[in-house]
mmCIF file of C-alpha atoms in Angstrom:
data_model
loop_
_atom_site.group_PDB
_atom_site.id
_atom_site.type_symbol
_atom_site.label_atom_id
_atom_site.label_comp_id
_atom_site.label_asym_id
_atom_site.label_seq_id
_atom_site.Cartn_x
_atom_site.Cartn_y
_atom_site.Cartn_z
ATOM 1 C CA MET B 1 84.984 -78.101 7.532
ATOM 2 C CA LYS B 2 83.145 -77.242 10.784
ATOM 3 C CA ILE B 3 80.964 -74.192 10.174
ATOM 4 C CA LEU B 4 78.960 -71.924 12.507
ATOM 5 C CA ILE B 5 76.038 -70.016 10.918
ATOM 6 C CA THR B 6 74.501 -67.165 13.019
ATOM 7 C CA GLY B 7 70.976 -66.407 11.888
ATOM 8 C CA GLY B 8 70.904 -69.943 10.809
ATOM 9 C CA SER B 9 67.116 -70.233 10.884
ATOM 10 C CA GLY B 10 66.573 -67.240 8.641
ATOM 11 C CA PHE B 11 66.229 -67.305 4.858
ATOM 12 C CA VAL B 12 69.779 -66.989 3.830
ATOM 13 C CA GLY B 13 71.236 -68.828 6.869
ATOM 14 C CA SER B 14 69.059 -71.836 6.492
ATOM 15 C CA ASN B 15 69.715 -72.123 2.794
ATOM 16 C CA LEU B 16 73.426 -71.894 3.363
ATOM 17 C CA ALA B 17 73.104 -74.543 6.144
ATOM 18 C CA VAL B 18 71.318 -77.020 4.067
ATOM 19 C CA TYR B 19 73.530 -76.487 1.064
ATOM 20 C CA LEU B 20 76.913 -76.650 2.891
ATOM 21 C CA SER B 21 75.725 -79.676 4.895
ATOM 22 C CA GLN B 22 74.853 -81.446 1.711
ATOM 23 C CA LYS B 23 78.367 -80.617 0.420
ATOM 24 C CA GLY B 24 79.858 -82.566 3.319
ATOM 25 C CA HIS B 25 80.501 -79.702 5.830
ATOM 26 C CA GLN B 26 79.517 -80.038 9.569
ATOM 27 C CA VAL B 27 77.122 -77.168 10.144
ATOM 28 C CA THR B 28 75.825 -75.668 13.335
ATOM 29 C CA CYS B 29 73.113 -72.969 13.359
ATOM 30 C CA LEU B 30 72.723 -70.336 16.108
ATOM 31 C CA ASP B 31 69.438 -68.425 16.098
ATOM 32 C CA ASN B 32 67.027 -66.868 18.544
ATOM 33 C CA LEU B 33 63.926 -67.884 16.489
ATOM 34 C CA SER B 34 62.369 -64.430 16.917
ATOM 35 C CA ARG B 35 61.208 -64.068 13.287
ATOM 36 C CA ARG B 36 57.819 -65.472 12.203
ATOM 37 C CA GLY B 37 58.273 -68.737 10.250
ATOM 38 C CA SER B 38 61.839 -69.420 11.683
ATOM 39 C CA GLU B 39 60.564 -72.487 13.480
ATOM 40 C CA ILE B 40 59.491 -73.941 10.181
ATOM 41 C CA LEU B 41 62.968 -73.191 8.706
ATOM 42 C CA LEU B 42 64.462 -74.757 11.811
ATOM 43 C CA SER B 43 62.685 -77.951 11.157
ATOM 44 C CA ARG B 44 64.152 -77.978 7.687
ATOM 45 C CA ILE B 45 67.755 -77.656 8.755
ATOM 46 C CA LEU B 46 67.240 -80.265 11.499
ATOM 47 C CA GLU B 47 65.792 -82.718 9.078
ATOM 48 C CA LEU B 48 68.780 -82.291 6.718
ATOM 49 C CA GLY B 49 71.384 -83.106 9.356
ATOM 50 C CA CYS B 50 72.388 -79.576 10.731
ATOM 51 C CA ASP B 51 72.998 -78.999 14.534
ATOM 52 C CA PHE B 52 71.144 -76.206 16.129
ATOM 53 C CA VAL B 53 71.738 -73.985 19.294
ATOM 54 C CA HIS B 54 69.063 -71.625 20.457
ATOM 55 C CA GLY B 55 70.840 -68.330 21.275
ATOM 56 C CA ASP B 56 70.915 -64.642 20.686
ATOM 57 C CA ILE B 57 73.916 -62.941 19.241
ATOM 58 C CA ARG B 58 73.043 -59.857 21.414
ATOM 59 C CA ASN B 59 73.990 -61.854 24.427
ATOM 60 C CA PRO B 60 77.782 -62.800 24.457
ATOM 61 C CA GLU B 61 77.164 -65.542 27.113
ATOM 62 C CA ASP B 62 74.939 -67.413 24.521
ATOM 63 C CA PHE B 63 78.050 -68.212 22.591
ATOM 64 C CA GLY B 64 79.100 -70.367 25.549
ATOM 65 C CA LYS B 65 76.340 -72.787 24.613
ATOM 66 C CA LEU B 66 78.342 -73.800 21.501
ATOM 67 C CA LYS B 67 80.349 -77.004 21.864
ATOM 68 C CA GLY B 68 83.734 -77.410 20.390
ATOM 69 C CA SER B 69 85.333 -75.038 17.853
ATOM 70 C CA PHE B 70 84.617 -73.939 14.355
ATOM 71 C CA ASP B 71 86.785 -73.257 11.260
ATOM 72 C CA THR B 72 84.454 -70.541 9.967
ATOM 73 C CA LEU B 73 81.735 -68.275 11.277
ATOM 74 C CA ILE B 74 79.215 -67.221 8.526
ATOM 75 C CA GLU B 75 77.386 -64.138 9.924
ATOM 76 C CA CYS B 76 73.914 -64.050 8.494
ATOM 77 C CA SER B 77 71.897 -62.661 11.455
ATOM 78 C CA ALA B 78 70.297 -59.296 10.981
ATOM 79 C CA GLU B 79 67.234 -57.161 11.219
ATOM 80 C CA PRO B 80 67.056 -56.605 7.440
ATOM 81 C CA SER B 81 64.222 -54.058 7.048
ATOM 82 C CA VAL B 82 65.352 -50.474 5.854
ATOM 83 C CA LEU B 83 62.062 -49.241 7.301
ATOM 84 C CA VAL B 84 62.928 -50.222 10.892
ATOM 85 C CA GLY B 85 63.891 -47.026 12.835
ATOM 86 C CA THR B 86 62.737 -44.578 10.168
ATOM 87 C CA GLU B 87 60.271 -43.103 12.651
ATOM 88 C CA GLY B 88 62.327 -43.688 15.759
ATOM 89 C CA ASP B 89 60.685 -46.993 16.695
ATOM 90 C CA ASP B 90 62.845 -49.957 17.142
ATOM 91 C CA ALA B 91 66.008 -47.950 16.325
ATOM 92 C CA ARG B 92 67.732 -49.408 19.444
ATOM 93 C CA TYR B 93 66.732 -52.853 18.457
ATOM 94 C CA MET B 94 68.194 -52.341 14.995
ATOM 95 C CA LEU B 95 71.584 -51.143 16.508
ATOM 96 C CA ASN B 96 71.616 -53.983 19.140
ATOM 97 C CA VAL B 97 71.036 -56.760 16.664
ATOM 98 C CA ASN B 98 73.043 -55.591 13.609
ATOM 99 C CA LEU B 99 75.900 -53.756 15.310
ATOM 100 C CA ALA B 100 76.309 -55.060 18.805
ATOM 101 C CA GLY B 101 75.321 -58.598 17.707
ATOM 102 C CA SER B 102 77.853 -58.622 14.958
ATOM 103 C CA LEU B 103 80.634 -57.355 17.261
ATOM 104 C CA ASN B 104 79.824 -60.294 19.514
ATOM 105 C CA CYS B 105 80.212 -62.702 16.531
ATOM 106 C CA PHE B 106 83.514 -61.182 15.528
ATOM 107 C CA GLU B 107 84.857 -61.364 19.101
ATOM 108 C CA TYR B 108 83.787 -64.966 19.378
ATOM 109 C CA ALA B 109 85.652 -65.675 16.082
ATOM 110 C CA ARG B 110 88.738 -63.895 17.428
ATOM 111 C CA LYS B 111 88.761 -65.877 20.681
ATOM 112 C CA THR B 112 88.253 -69.220 18.999
ATOM 113 C CA GLY B 113 90.480 -68.679 15.912
ATOM 114 C CA ALA B 114 87.557 -68.956 13.295
ATOM 115 C CA GLY B 115 87.545 -67.150 10.020
ATOM 116 C CA VAL B 116 84.518 -65.031 9.182
ATOM 117 C CA ILE B 117 82.388 -64.571 6.078
ATOM 118 C CA PHE B 118 80.076 -61.545 6.704
ATOM 119 C CA ILE B 119 76.711 -61.242 4.773
ATOM 120 C CA SER B 120 76.462 -57.513 4.372
ATOM 121 C CA THR B 121 74.324 -55.494 2.120
ATOM 122 C CA SER B 122 74.034 -53.126 -0.981
ATOM 123 C CA ARG B 123 72.242 -50.759 1.437
ATOM 124 C CA VAL B 124 75.663 -49.525 2.616
ATOM 125 C CA TYR B 125 75.586 -47.446 -0.611
ATOM 126 C CA PRO B 126 73.811 -44.172 0.169
ATOM 127 C CA TYR B 127 70.356 -43.824 -1.296
ATOM 128 C CA THR B 128 70.858 -40.052 -1.337
ATOM 129 C CA ARG B 129 73.727 -40.345 -3.857
ATOM 130 C CA LEU B 130 72.067 -43.081 -5.920
ATOM 131 C CA ASN B 131 68.895 -41.017 -6.257
ATOM 132 C CA GLU B 132 70.985 -38.026 -7.339
ATOM 133 C CA LEU B 133 72.279 -39.869 -10.414
ATOM 134 C CA GLN B 134 70.769 -38.960 -13.808
ATOM 135 C CA PHE B 135 68.253 -41.478 -15.246
ATOM 136 C CA VAL B 136 66.246 -41.752 -18.283
ATOM 137 C CA GLU B 137 62.695 -43.176 -18.284
ATOM 138 C CA ARG B 138 62.056 -46.124 -20.667
ATOM 139 C CA ASP B 139 58.923 -48.044 -21.295
ATOM 140 C CA THR B 140 59.280 -50.384 -18.464
ATOM 141 C CA ARG B 141 62.090 -49.081 -16.289
ATOM 142 C CA PHE B 142 64.527 -46.337 -15.277
ATOM 143 C CA GLU B 143 67.976 -46.602 -16.771
ATOM 144 C CA LEU B 144 71.191 -44.928 -15.793
ATOM 145 C CA LYS B 145 71.829 -42.047 -18.201
ATOM 146 C CA GLU B 146 75.556 -41.570 -17.824
ATOM 147 C CA ASN B 147 78.488 -42.991 -15.850
ATOM 148 C CA SER B 148 79.690 -41.519 -12.698
ATOM 149 C CA GLN B 149 82.375 -42.315 -10.187
ATOM 150 C CA GLY B 150 81.934 -45.918 -9.087
ATOM 151 C CA VAL B 151 78.799 -46.474 -11.184
ATOM 152 C CA SER B 152 78.104 -47.402 -14.802
ATOM 153 C CA ILE B 153 75.316 -49.092 -16.866
ATOM 154 C CA ASN B 154 76.756 -52.307 -15.384
ATOM 155 C CA GLY B 155 75.917 -51.271 -11.904
ATOM 156 C CA VAL B 156 77.285 -49.829 -8.744
ATOM 157 C CA SER B 157 80.905 -50.888 -7.740
ATOM 158 C CA THR B 158 82.720 -50.969 -4.439
ATOM 159 C CA LYS B 159 84.331 -47.806 -5.541
ATOM 160 C CA PHE B 160 80.997 -45.868 -5.157
ATOM 161 C CA ASP B 161 81.222 -42.870 -2.791
ATOM 162 C CA LEU B 162 79.936 -43.950 0.702
ATOM 163 C CA LYS B 163 79.157 -40.451 1.883
ATOM 164 C CA GLY B 164 75.439 -39.786 2.512
ATOM 165 C CA ALA B 165 72.378 -41.207 4.201
ATOM 166 C CA ARG B 166 71.848 -44.976 3.754
ATOM 167 C CA SER B 167 69.149 -45.848 6.449
ATOM 168 C CA LEU B 168 69.986 -47.196 9.896
ATOM 169 C CA TYR B 169 70.008 -50.637 8.418
ATOM 170 C CA GLY B 170 72.640 -49.718 5.988
ATOM 171 C CA ALA B 171 74.611 -47.746 8.486
ATOM 172 C CA THR B 172 74.676 -50.656 11.087
ATOM 173 C CA LYS B 173 75.930 -52.961 8.311
ATOM 174 C CA LEU B 174 78.629 -50.546 7.125
ATOM 175 C CA ALA B 175 79.796 -50.076 10.734
ATOM 176 C CA SER B 176 80.092 -53.778 11.143
ATOM 177 C CA GLU B 177 82.037 -53.997 7.970
ATOM 178 C CA VAL B 178 84.550 -51.515 9.339
ATOM 179 C CA ILE B 179 84.874 -53.329 12.666
ATOM 180 C CA LEU B 180 85.409 -56.658 10.916
ATOM 181 C CA GLU B 181 88.107 -55.050 8.696
ATOM 182 C CA GLU B 182 89.841 -53.836 11.809
ATOM 183 C CA TYR B 183 89.546 -57.277 13.479
ATOM 184 C CA ALA B 184 90.923 -58.864 10.352
ATOM 185 C CA HIS B 185 94.032 -56.700 10.316
ATOM 186 C CA SER B 186 94.557 -56.359 14.067
ATOM 187 C CA TYR B 187 94.263 -60.095 14.756
ATOM 188 C CA ASN B 188 95.222 -61.679 11.469
ATOM 189 C CA MET B 189 91.739 -62.925 11.082
ATOM 190 C CA PRO B 190 90.632 -64.489 7.787
ATOM 191 C CA ALA B 191 87.602 -62.562 6.663
ATOM 192 C CA ILE B 192 85.428 -61.682 3.671
ATOM 193 C CA ILE B 193 82.646 -59.188 3.290
ATOM 194 C CA ASN B 194 79.810 -59.812 0.853
ATOM 195 C CA ARG B 195 77.686 -56.794 -0.142
ATOM 196 C CA CYS B 196 74.492 -58.579 -1.326
ATOM 197 C CA GLY B 197 71.654 -57.036 -3.311
ATOM 198 C CA VAL B 198 68.099 -58.491 -3.108
ATOM 199 C CA ILE B 199 68.368 -62.183 -2.426
ATOM 200 C CA ALA B 200 65.380 -64.317 -3.525
ATOM 201 C CA GLY B 201 64.264 -67.933 -4.015
ATOM 202 C CA PRO B 202 62.519 -70.785 -2.210
ATOM 203 C CA TRP B 203 62.029 -70.649 1.525
ATOM 204 C CA GLN B 204 61.928 -66.843 1.671
ATOM 205 C CA LEU B 205 58.962 -65.691 3.618
ATOM 206 C CA GLY B 206 58.848 -62.481 1.645
ATOM 207 C CA LYS B 207 57.819 -59.111 3.009
ATOM 208 C CA VAL B 208 57.753 -55.884 1.020
ATOM 209 C CA ASP B 209 60.612 -54.329 3.001
ATOM 210 C CA GLN B 210 63.086 -57.181 2.795
ATOM 211 C CA GLY B 211 61.956 -59.800 0.136
ATOM 212 C CA VAL B 212 60.147 -57.540 -2.474
ATOM 213 C CA PHE B 213 60.383 -60.026 -5.442
ATOM 214 C CA THR B 214 58.907 -62.976 -3.285
ATOM 215 C CA PHE B 215 56.476 -60.611 -1.808
ATOM 216 C CA TRP B 216 55.315 -59.547 -5.243
ATOM 217 C CA LEU B 217 55.016 -63.218 -6.404
ATOM 218 C CA THR B 218 53.093 -64.415 -3.463
ATOM 219 C CA ALA B 219 50.692 -61.445 -3.730
ATOM 220 C CA HIS B 220 49.818 -62.538 -7.348
ATOM 221 C CA TYR B 221 49.686 -66.220 -6.271
ATOM 222 C CA PHE B 222 47.182 -65.394 -3.492
ATOM 223 C CA LYS B 223 45.408 -62.632 -5.551
ATOM 224 C CA LYS B 224 46.249 -59.773 -3.250
ATOM 225 C CA ASN B 225 46.265 -56.189 -4.487
ATOM 226 C CA LEU B 226 49.579 -54.321 -4.764
ATOM 227 C CA LYS B 227 50.862 -50.838 -4.967
ATOM 228 C CA TYR B 228 53.688 -49.088 -6.866
ATOM 229 C CA ILE B 229 55.263 -46.779 -4.294
ATOM 230 C CA GLY B 230 57.443 -43.806 -5.019
ATOM 231 C CA PHE B 231 59.097 -42.236 -8.078
ATOM 232 C CA GLY B 232 55.848 -41.308 -9.817
ATOM 233 C CA GLY B 233 53.989 -44.505 -8.750
ATOM 234 C CA LYS B 234 54.814 -46.093 -12.188
ATOM 235 C CA GLY B 235 56.778 -49.124 -10.864
ATOM 236 C CA LYS B 236 59.817 -48.304 -12.975
ATOM 237 C CA GLN B 237 62.376 -48.423 -10.077
ATOM 238 C CA VAL B 238 64.974 -51.150 -10.705
ATOM 239 C CA ARG B 239 66.801 -53.727 -8.446
ATOM 240 C CA ASP B 240 68.779 -56.766 -9.332
ATOM 241 C CA LEU B 241 68.017 -60.105 -7.578
ATOM 242 C CA LEU B 242 70.256 -63.092 -6.741
ATOM 243 C CA HIS B 243 69.060 -66.570 -6.471
ATOM 244 C CA VAL B 244 69.886 -67.755 -2.942
ATOM 245 C CA LEU B 245 71.559 -70.824 -4.493
ATOM 246 C CA ASP B 246 73.816 -68.596 -6.531
ATOM 247 C CA LEU B 247 74.851 -66.994 -3.230
ATOM 248 C CA CYS B 248 75.453 -70.445 -1.688
ATOM 249 C CA GLU B 249 77.821 -71.425 -4.576
ATOM 250 C CA LEU B 250 79.736 -68.222 -4.055
ATOM 251 C CA VAL B 251 80.156 -68.757 -0.341
ATOM 252 C CA GLU B 252 81.220 -72.391 -0.981
ATOM 253 C CA LYS B 253 84.038 -71.034 -3.244
ATOM 254 C CA GLN B 254 84.998 -68.340 -0.614
ATOM 255 C CA LEU B 255 85.251 -70.928 2.146
ATOM 256 C CA ALA B 256 88.006 -72.707 0.188
ATOM 257 C CA ALA B 257 89.820 -69.469 -0.455
ATOM 258 C CA LEU B 258 89.145 -67.706 3.003
ATOM 259 C CA PRO B 259 92.672 -68.081 4.529
ATOM 260 C CA LYS B 260 94.208 -65.514 2.145
ATOM 261 C CA TYR B 261 91.747 -62.724 2.821
ATOM 262 C CA ARG B 262 91.798 -60.087 5.582
ATOM 263 C CA GLY B 263 88.472 -58.215 5.356
ATOM 264 C CA GLU B 264 88.336 -57.605 1.649
ATOM 265 C CA VAL B 265 84.789 -56.326 0.325
ATOM 266 C CA PHE B 266 83.121 -57.970 -2.558
ATOM 267 C CA ASN B 267 79.875 -57.047 -4.410
ATOM 268 C CA SER B 268 77.776 -60.151 -4.588
ATOM 269 C CA GLY B 269 74.438 -59.375 -6.481
ATOM 270 C CA GLY B 270 72.549 -60.467 -9.445
ATOM 271 C CA SER B 271 74.091 -57.928 -11.735
ATOM 272 C CA ARG B 272 72.532 -56.170 -14.767
ATOM 273 C CA PRO B 273 71.386 -59.157 -16.619
ATOM 274 C CA VAL B 274 69.475 -60.363 -13.548
ATOM 275 C CA SER B 275 67.540 -57.092 -12.738
ATOM 276 C CA LEU B 276 63.972 -56.085 -12.959
ATOM 277 C CA SER B 277 61.774 -53.129 -12.420
ATOM 278 C CA LEU B 278 58.594 -53.677 -10.430
ATOM 279 C CA LEU B 279 56.615 -53.132 -13.678
ATOM 280 C CA GLU B 280 58.588 -55.925 -15.271
ATOM 281 C CA THR B 281 58.212 -58.137 -12.207
ATOM 282 C CA THR B 282 54.410 -57.643 -12.511
ATOM 283 C CA ALA B 283 54.385 -58.942 -16.094
ATOM 284 C CA LEU B 284 56.518 -61.979 -15.031
ATOM 285 C CA CYS B 285 54.312 -62.739 -12.030
ATOM 286 C CA GLU B 286 51.261 -62.601 -14.226
ATOM 287 C CA GLU B 287 52.918 -65.043 -16.677
ATOM 288 C CA ILE B 288 54.038 -67.466 -14.029
ATOM 289 C CA THR B 289 50.894 -67.583 -11.834
ATOM 290 C CA GLY B 290 48.284 -66.906 -14.535
ATOM 291 C CA ASN B 291 46.830 -64.358 -12.152
ATOM 292 C CA LYS B 292 46.322 -60.601 -12.486
ATOM 293 C CA VAL B 293 45.923 -58.329 -9.556
ATOM 294 C CA SER B 294 45.070 -54.650 -9.134
ATOM 295 C CA VAL B 295 48.190 -52.471 -8.686
ATOM 296 C CA MET B 296 47.562 -49.041 -7.247
ATOM 297 C CA GLN B 297 49.777 -46.098 -7.601
ATOM 298 C CA SER B 298 51.355 -43.972 -4.858
ATOM 299 C CA PRO B 299 53.852 -41.444 -6.231
ATOM 300 C CA GLU B 300 55.484 -40.315 -2.889
ATOM 301 C CA ASN B 301 58.703 -41.889 -1.998
ATOM 302 C CA ARG B 302 59.175 -43.653 1.360
ATOM 303 C CA PRO B 303 62.303 -43.179 3.527
ATOM 304 C CA ALA B 304 65.324 -44.835 1.964
ATOM 305 C CA ASP B 305 63.592 -45.751 -1.350
ATOM 306 C CA VAL B 306 66.008 -46.219 -4.245
ATOM 307 C CA ILE B 307 65.156 -45.530 -7.742
ATOM 308 C CA TRP B 308 67.897 -47.791 -9.340
ATOM 309 C CA TYR B 309 70.383 -50.270 -7.944
ATOM 310 C CA VAL B 310 72.203 -52.826 -9.871
ATOM 311 C CA THR B 311 75.263 -54.663 -8.581
ATOM 312 C CA ASP B 312 78.490 -54.447 -10.471
ATOM 313 C CA ASN B 313 80.230 -57.659 -9.045
ATOM 314 C CA GLY B 314 83.589 -56.265 -10.343
ATOM 315 C CA GLN B 315 86.443 -58.455 -8.992
ATOM 316 C CA THR B 316 84.031 -60.974 -7.429
ATOM 317 C CA GLU B 317 83.458 -62.911 -10.444
ATOM 318 C CA PRO B 318 87.179 -63.340 -11.629
ATOM 319 C CA GLU B 319 88.367 -63.658 -8.054
ATOM 320 C CA PHE B 320 86.292 -66.663 -7.371
ATOM 321 C CA GLY B 321 85.422 -68.068 -10.714
ATOM 322 C CA TRP B 322 81.777 -67.282 -10.100
ATOM 323 C CA LYS B 323 78.844 -65.473 -11.666
ATOM 324 C CA PRO B 324 75.172 -65.605 -11.239
ATOM 325 C CA LYS B 325 73.565 -68.355 -13.316
ATOM 326 C CA ARG B 326 69.881 -68.101 -12.637
ATOM 327 C CA THR B 327 67.823 -65.646 -14.603
ATOM 328 C CA PRO B 328 65.017 -63.407 -13.087
ATOM 329 C CA LYS B 329 62.306 -65.740 -14.601
ATOM 330 C CA GLU B 330 64.048 -68.882 -13.189
ATOM 331 C CA ILE B 331 64.268 -67.278 -9.786
ATOM 332 C CA LEU B 332 60.479 -66.345 -9.780
ATOM 333 C CA GLN B 333 59.605 -69.764 -11.306
ATOM 334 C CA ASP B 334 61.609 -71.647 -8.562
ATOM 335 C CA THR B 335 59.884 -69.564 -5.869
ATOM 336 C CA PHE B 336 56.503 -70.181 -7.463
ATOM 337 C CA ASN B 337 56.905 -73.948 -7.658
ATOM 338 C CA TRP B 338 58.121 -73.908 -3.872
ATOM 339 C CA ILE B 339 54.944 -71.840 -2.867
ATOM 340 C CA LYS B 340 52.714 -74.131 -4.811
ATOM 341 C CA GLU B 341 54.086 -77.265 -3.158
ATOM 342 C CA ASN B 342 53.995 -75.718 0.372
ATOM 343 C CA GLU B 343 50.831 -73.576 0.130
ATOM 344 C CA SER B 344 49.013 -75.173 3.060
ATOM 345 C CA ARG B 345 52.095 -74.930 5.279
ATOM 346 C CA PHE B 346 52.906 -71.258 4.566
ATOM 347 C CA SER B 347 49.585 -69.630 3.570
ATOM 348 C CA LYS B 348 48.948 -68.006 6.981
ATOM 349 C CA LEU B 349 52.394 -66.449 6.964
ATOM 350 C CA PHE B 350 52.019 -65.168 3.432
ATOM 351 C CA ASN B 351 48.407 -63.910 4.037
ATOM 352 C CA SER B 352 49.137 -62.158 7.296
#
């Protein structure tokens, strides 16, 4: 299968490119290389046989650089930080990349007859509604106190109410979902939408606002101080995490089944068994690295902070015969091994 991956030199895109190329697919990556470290990820995908086109999804004419046609477009390009635009700065940049850029991708797919797999986000679920749920405080984490519409102890399902504030990032991804659903129905375009939670694993250049588990691990590895922010400053807020290879395995299964879908939405996260609080993450990072760092406390919440989010994969697992296989410790251990093997290559990025 001929596959185009937009954002192909990012963390998710490059991992998908390498994985699918090794499975025998012909993969082309499109990326503007604007993010720090993307040139290193580019060298990896080129070494492993992927094609690359330098282009920006914000510019429709850049799609003209692509040669031939593709069976499937996997849309991974995004500004993934929920903090961008919270004070007005870079709001237009966020809208141009995540919304206008995705529209250009879908229009390219329509014109060329490609199917689409869209990598969306759990951030489409409003943090205002999530934080209004009732929680109990345990020794190491907050837990959901009682079930509500679209949410249970197993996590947040696709039936969760979408009314409320979700951050500009979440809003742009939700708007892109809606547009893709319309494209799929209007033009009979094969399309799948994956709402992913936190994705982690090797080759993630973790930052606190987009790769928190990798960020936490690298801080322990390089012995940098940390801070529990929000919800009392105790580090008991919870997120699930998904190994990037678990996501790659899901996408591989979806590629084979894509022709029968027309914009259906699937949750694609680590689920409850693969969830951690920051406090629990600290303990695991200390165990894996052998290092202990100072962790300060800041009780005030930042914009769009979430006290608890766990993915209920719902129909995703039976629909595709898939479920997350890697545990939180395995994900962090894999990341640690990668950091250790590549310390000299990435230390400047991690310590900046």
